[in-house]
mmCIF file of C-alpha atoms in Angstrom:
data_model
loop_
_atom_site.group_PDB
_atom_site.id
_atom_site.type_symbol
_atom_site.label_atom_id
_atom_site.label_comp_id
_atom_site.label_asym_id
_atom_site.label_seq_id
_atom_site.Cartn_x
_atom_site.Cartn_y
_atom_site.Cartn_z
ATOM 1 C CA UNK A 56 166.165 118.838 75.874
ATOM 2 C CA UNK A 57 162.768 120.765 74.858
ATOM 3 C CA UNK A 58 160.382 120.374 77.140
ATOM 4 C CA UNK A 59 157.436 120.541 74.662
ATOM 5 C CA UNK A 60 157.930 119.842 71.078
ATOM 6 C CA UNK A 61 156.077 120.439 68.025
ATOM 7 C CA UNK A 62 156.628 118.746 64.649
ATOM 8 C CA UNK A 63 156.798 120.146 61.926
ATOM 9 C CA UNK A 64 157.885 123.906 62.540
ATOM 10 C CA UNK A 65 156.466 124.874 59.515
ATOM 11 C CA UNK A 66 153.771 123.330 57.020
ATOM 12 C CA UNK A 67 152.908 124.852 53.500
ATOM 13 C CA UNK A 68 149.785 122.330 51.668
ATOM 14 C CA UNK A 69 147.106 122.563 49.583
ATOM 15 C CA UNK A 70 143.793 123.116 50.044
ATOM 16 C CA UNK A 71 141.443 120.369 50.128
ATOM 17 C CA UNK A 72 144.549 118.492 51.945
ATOM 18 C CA UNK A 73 144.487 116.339 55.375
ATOM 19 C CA UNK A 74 147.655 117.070 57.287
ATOM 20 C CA UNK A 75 148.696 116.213 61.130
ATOM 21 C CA UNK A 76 150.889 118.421 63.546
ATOM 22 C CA UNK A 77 152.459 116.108 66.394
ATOM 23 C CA UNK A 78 153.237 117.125 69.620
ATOM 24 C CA UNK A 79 155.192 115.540 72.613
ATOM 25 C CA UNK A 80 156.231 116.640 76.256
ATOM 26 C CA UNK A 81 158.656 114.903 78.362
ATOM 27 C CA UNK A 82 157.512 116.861 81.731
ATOM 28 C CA UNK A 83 155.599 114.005 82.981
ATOM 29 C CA UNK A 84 152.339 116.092 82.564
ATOM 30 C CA UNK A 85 149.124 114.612 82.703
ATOM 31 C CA UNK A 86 146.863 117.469 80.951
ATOM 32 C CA UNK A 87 147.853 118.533 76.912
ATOM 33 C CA UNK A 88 146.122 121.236 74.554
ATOM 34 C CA UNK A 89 146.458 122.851 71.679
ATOM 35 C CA UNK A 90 146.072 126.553 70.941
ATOM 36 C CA UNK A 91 145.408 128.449 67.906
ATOM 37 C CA UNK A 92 146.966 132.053 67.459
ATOM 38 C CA UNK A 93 144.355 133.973 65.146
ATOM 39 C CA UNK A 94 144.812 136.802 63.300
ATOM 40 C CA UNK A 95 144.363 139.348 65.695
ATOM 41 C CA UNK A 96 147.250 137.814 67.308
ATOM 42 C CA UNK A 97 145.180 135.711 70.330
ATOM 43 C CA UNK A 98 145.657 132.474 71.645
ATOM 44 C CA UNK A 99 142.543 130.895 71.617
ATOM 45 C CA UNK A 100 141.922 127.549 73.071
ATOM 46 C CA UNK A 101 141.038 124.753 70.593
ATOM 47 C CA UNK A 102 141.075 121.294 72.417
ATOM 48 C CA UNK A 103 142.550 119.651 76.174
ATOM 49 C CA UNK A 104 143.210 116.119 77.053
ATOM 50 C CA UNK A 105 143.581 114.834 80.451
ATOM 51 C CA UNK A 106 144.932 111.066 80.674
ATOM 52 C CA UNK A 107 144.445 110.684 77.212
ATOM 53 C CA UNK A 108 140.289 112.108 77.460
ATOM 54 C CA UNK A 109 139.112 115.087 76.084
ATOM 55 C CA UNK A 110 137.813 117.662 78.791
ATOM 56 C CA UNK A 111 137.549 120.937 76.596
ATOM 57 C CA UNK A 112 136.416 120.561 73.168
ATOM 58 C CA UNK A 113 135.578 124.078 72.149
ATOM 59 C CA UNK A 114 133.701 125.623 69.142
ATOM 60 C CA UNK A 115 136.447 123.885 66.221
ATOM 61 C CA UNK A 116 134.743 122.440 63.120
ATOM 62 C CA UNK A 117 134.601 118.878 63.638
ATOM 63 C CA UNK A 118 137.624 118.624 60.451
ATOM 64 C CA UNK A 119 139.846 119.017 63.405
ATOM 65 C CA UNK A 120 140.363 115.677 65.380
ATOM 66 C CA UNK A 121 142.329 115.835 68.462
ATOM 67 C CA UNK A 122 144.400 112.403 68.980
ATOM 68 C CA UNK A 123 145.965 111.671 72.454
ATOM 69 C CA UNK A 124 147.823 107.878 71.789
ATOM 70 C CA UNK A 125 149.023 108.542 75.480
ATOM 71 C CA UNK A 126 149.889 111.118 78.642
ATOM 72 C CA UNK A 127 153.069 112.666 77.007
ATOM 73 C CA UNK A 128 151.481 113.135 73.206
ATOM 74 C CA UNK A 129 148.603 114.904 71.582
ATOM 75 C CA UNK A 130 148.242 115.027 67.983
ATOM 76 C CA UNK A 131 146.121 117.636 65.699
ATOM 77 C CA UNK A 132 144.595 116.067 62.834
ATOM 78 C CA UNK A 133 143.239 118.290 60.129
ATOM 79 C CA UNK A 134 140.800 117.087 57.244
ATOM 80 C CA UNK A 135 140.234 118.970 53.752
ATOM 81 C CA UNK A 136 142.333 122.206 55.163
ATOM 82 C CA UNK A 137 140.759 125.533 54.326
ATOM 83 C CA UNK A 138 142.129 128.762 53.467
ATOM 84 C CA UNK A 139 141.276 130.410 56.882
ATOM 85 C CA UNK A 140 143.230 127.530 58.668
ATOM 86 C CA UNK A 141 146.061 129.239 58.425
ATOM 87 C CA UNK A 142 147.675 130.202 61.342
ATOM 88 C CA UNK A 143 150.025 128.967 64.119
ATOM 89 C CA UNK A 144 149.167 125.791 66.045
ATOM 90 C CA UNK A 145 150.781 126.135 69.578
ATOM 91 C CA UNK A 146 150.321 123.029 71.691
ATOM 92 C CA UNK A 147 150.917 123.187 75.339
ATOM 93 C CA UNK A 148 151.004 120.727 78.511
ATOM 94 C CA UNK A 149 150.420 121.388 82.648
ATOM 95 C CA UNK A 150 150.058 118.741 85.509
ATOM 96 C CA UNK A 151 147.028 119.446 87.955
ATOM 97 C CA UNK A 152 149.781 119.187 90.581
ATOM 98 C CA UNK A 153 151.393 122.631 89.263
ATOM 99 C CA UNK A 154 150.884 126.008 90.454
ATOM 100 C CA UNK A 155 146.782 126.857 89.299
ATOM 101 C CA UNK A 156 147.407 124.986 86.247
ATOM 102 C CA UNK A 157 150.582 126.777 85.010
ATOM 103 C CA UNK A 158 151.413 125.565 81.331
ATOM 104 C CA UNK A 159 154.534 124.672 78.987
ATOM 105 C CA UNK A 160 153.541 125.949 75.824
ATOM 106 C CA UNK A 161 155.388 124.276 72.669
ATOM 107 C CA UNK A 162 157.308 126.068 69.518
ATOM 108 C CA UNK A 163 154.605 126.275 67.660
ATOM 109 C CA UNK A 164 153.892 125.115 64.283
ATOM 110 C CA UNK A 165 152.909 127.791 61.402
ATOM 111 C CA UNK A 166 150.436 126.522 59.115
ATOM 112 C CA UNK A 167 149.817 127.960 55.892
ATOM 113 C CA UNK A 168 147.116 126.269 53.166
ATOM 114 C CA UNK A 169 147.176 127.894 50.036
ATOM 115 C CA UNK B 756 131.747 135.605 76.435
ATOM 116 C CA UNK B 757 134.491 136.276 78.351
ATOM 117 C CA UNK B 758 137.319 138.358 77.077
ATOM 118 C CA UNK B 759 140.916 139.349 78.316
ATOM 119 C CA UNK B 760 142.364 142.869 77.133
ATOM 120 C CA UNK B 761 145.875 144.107 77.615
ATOM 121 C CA UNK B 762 146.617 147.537 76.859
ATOM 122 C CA UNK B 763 149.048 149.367 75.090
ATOM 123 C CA UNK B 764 149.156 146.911 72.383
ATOM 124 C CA UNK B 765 152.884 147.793 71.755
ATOM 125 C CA UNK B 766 155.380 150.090 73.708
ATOM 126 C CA UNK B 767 158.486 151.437 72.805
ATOM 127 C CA UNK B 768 160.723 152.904 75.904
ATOM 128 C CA UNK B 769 164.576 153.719 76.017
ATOM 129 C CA UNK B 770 167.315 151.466 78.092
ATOM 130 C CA UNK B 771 166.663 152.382 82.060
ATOM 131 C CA UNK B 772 162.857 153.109 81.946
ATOM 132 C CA UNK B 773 160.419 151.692 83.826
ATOM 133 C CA UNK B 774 157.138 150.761 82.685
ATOM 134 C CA UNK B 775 153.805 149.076 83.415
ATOM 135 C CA UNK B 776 150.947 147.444 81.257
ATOM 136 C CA UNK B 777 147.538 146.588 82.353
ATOM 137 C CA UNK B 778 145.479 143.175 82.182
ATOM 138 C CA UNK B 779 142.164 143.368 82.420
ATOM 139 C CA UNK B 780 139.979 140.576 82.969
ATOM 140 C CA UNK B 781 136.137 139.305 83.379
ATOM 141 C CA UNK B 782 136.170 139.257 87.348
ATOM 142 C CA UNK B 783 133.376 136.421 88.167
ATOM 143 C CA UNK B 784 134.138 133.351 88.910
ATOM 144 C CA UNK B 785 137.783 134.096 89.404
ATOM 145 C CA UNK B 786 140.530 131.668 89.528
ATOM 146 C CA UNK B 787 143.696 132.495 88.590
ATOM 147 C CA UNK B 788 146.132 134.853 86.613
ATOM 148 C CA UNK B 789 148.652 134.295 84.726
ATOM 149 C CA UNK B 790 151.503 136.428 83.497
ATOM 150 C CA UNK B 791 153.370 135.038 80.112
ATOM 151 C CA UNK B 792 156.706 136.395 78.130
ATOM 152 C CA UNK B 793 156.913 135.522 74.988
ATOM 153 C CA UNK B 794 160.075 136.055 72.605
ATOM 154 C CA UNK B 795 159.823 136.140 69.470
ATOM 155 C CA UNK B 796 160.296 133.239 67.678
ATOM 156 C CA UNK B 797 160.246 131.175 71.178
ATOM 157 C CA UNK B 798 157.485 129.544 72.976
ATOM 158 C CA UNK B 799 155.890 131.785 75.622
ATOM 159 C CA UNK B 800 157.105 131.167 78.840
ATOM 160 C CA UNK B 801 155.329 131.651 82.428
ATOM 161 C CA UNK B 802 156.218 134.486 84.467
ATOM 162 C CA UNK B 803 153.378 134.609 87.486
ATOM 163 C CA UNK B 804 150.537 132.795 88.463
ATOM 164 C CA UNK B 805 147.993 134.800 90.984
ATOM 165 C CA UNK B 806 145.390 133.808 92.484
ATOM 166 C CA UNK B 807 144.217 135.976 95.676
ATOM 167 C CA UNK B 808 143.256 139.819 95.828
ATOM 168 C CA UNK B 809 146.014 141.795 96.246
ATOM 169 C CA UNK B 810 148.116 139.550 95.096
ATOM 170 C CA UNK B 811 151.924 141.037 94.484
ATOM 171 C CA UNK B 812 154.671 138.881 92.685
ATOM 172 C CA UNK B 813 158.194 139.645 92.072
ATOM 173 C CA UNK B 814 160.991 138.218 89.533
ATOM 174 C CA UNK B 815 163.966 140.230 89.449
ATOM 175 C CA UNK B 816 163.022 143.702 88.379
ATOM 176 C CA UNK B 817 159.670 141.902 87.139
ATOM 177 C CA UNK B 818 156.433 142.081 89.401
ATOM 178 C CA UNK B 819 152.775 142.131 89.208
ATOM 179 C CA UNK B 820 149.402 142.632 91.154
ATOM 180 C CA UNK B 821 146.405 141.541 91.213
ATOM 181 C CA UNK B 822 142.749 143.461 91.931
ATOM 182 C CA UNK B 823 140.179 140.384 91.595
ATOM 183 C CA UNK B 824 137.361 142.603 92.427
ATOM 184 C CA UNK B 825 137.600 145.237 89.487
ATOM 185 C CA UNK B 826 139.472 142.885 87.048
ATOM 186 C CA UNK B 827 142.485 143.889 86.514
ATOM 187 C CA UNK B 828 146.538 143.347 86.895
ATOM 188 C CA UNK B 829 149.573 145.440 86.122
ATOM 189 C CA UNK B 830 153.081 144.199 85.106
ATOM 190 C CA UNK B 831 155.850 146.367 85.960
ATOM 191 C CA UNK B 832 159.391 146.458 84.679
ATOM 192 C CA UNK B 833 161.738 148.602 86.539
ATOM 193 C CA UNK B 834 165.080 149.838 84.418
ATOM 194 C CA UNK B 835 164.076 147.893 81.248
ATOM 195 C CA UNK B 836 166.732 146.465 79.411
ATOM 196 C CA UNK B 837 167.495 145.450 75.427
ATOM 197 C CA UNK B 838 166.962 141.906 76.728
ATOM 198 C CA UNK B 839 164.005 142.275 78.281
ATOM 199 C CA UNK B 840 161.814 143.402 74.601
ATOM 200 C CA UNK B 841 159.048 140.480 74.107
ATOM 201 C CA UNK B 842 155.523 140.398 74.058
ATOM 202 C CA UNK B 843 153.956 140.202 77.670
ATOM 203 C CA UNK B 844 150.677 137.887 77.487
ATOM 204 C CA UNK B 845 148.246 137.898 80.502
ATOM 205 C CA UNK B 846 145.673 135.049 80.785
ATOM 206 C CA UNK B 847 142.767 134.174 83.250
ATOM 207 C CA UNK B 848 140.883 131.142 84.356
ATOM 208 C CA UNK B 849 137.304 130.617 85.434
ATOM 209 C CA UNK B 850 135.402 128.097 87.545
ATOM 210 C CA UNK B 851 135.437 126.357 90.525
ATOM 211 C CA UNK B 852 136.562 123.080 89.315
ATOM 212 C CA UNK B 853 139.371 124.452 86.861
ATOM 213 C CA UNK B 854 139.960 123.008 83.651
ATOM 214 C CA UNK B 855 143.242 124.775 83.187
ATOM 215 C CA UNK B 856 141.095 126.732 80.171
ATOM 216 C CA UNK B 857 143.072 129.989 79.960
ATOM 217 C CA UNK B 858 141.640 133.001 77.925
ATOM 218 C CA UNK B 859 143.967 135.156 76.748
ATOM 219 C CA UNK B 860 144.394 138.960 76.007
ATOM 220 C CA UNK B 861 146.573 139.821 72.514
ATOM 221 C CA UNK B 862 149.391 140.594 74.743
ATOM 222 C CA UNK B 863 151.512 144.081 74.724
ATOM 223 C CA UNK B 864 154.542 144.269 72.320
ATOM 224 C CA UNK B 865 157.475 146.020 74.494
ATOM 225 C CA UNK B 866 160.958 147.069 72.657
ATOM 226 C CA UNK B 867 163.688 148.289 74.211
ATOM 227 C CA UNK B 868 166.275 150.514 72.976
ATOM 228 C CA UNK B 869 170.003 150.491 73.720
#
C-alpha cells in the first residue's frame, strides 16, 4: 500500500508538448506539494495545496498549473514543455496535525523532454 | 534568499565506522529541522524533526543535534553498516505561521563498504 504515489514513473515527450504527472496519498493528509529536483541535485519547492487551495506558489513559469480535484490528489499540469524541464517531479503530502509539518514524499516521476 | 548546505557532498567509510555530516542552515526566523534518508531509487523518508536549541534525537545508532543560534545540525552514524549507504537530506523551515515550505540542502552521498 504506497502511501504517496506518483503516476507515471517515467515520461519521455516532445518539446512543444502538454503532459500531466498525477499524484495521490491515502494518509488522510490535508496539505500536498510538489517538488522539483534540479540539476545540482536540490529539492526545490514548486507549488502547496491545503484543502484543495494553493498557499505557496513559488517562482514556476505560469506553463505549470497545479490542479488539486480534492484533499488526497494534486496534479502537475505542464504546457508546451521545454528542454530545461527536465528533471524529476517529486510530489509530497503532510497534515498540520504532524510533527512541525513532517512530509511523505512520493516516488517521483523523471521527466525528460527532448 | 535563504539557502541550506550540507557538507561533504559524498562520503565513503568502511563497515564499523562512525561518521557525522553537517547541516547548515539560515538561523532567523527558525522553525524546524528536518533530517531525511533517501535510497536510491526510493522516496526520501523522514528521519528527525527538531525544533528547540539543543535539540538531540536518536534512532537506533542514528542521532542528531541541533544549534539554532549558529545554524547548524550534525547527523551521526555510529558503526555504519552496508545497509545504511543513502543520501542524508537536511531541510529547514521559516516563519511563525509555518507553511510546511522546507528548503533543502543537496544532501551528503554516504557508501558503505562491506
Amino acid at each position: 500500500d504506497t502511501a504517496v504515489s506518483q503516476t507515471p514513473k517515467y515520461l519521455v515527450t516532445q518539446m512543444g508538448n502538454d503532459k500531466s504527472i498525477k499524484c495521490e496519498q491515502n494518509l488522510g493528509h490535508d496539505t500536498m506539494y510538489w517538488y522539483k529536483q534540479d540539476s545540482k541535485k536540490f529539492l526545490k519547492i514548486m507549488f502547496s495545496y491545503n484543502n484543495k487551495e494553493l498557499i505557496i506558489n513559488e517562482t514556476v513559469p505560469n506553463r505549470f498549473s497545479p490542479k488539486s480535484p480534492d484533499k488526497a490528489h494534486l496534479n502537475l499540469h505542464i504546457n508546451s514543455l521545454e528542454l530545461g524541464d527536465s528533471a524529476v517531479y517529486f510530489c509530497a503530502s503532510t497534515s498540520h496535525s504532524l510533527s512541525y509539518n513532517e512530509q511523505f514524499f512520493g516516488p517521483g516521476t523523471r521527466l525528460t523532454v527532448l | 534568499i535563504l539557502n541550506v548546505e550540507q557538507s561533504p557532498q559524498s562520503l565513503h567509510v568502511q563497515e564499523g565506522d562512525s561518521t557525522n555530516f553537517t547541516c547548515s542552515f539560515p538561523s532567523s526566523n527558525f522553525y524546524a529541522l528536518h533530517w531525511y534518508r533517501w535510497e536510491t531509487a526510493k522516496s526520501p523518508e523522514a528521519l528527525f524533526v527538531m525544533t528547540l536549541n539543543g535539540d538531540e534525537k536518536k534512532k537506533g545508532r542514528i542521532s542528531a543535534t541541533l544549534n539554532t543560534k549558529e545554524g547548524y545540525s550534525y547527523l551521526y552514524i555510529k558503526g555504519s553498516q552496508p545497509e545504511d549507504s543513502a543520501t542524508y537530506l537536511c531541510a529547514s523551515s521559516h516563519g511563525s505561521s509555518n507553511t510546511g515550505k522546507l528548503i533543502f540542502g543537496q544532501g551528503t552521498t554516504l557508501q558503505v563498504k562491506p
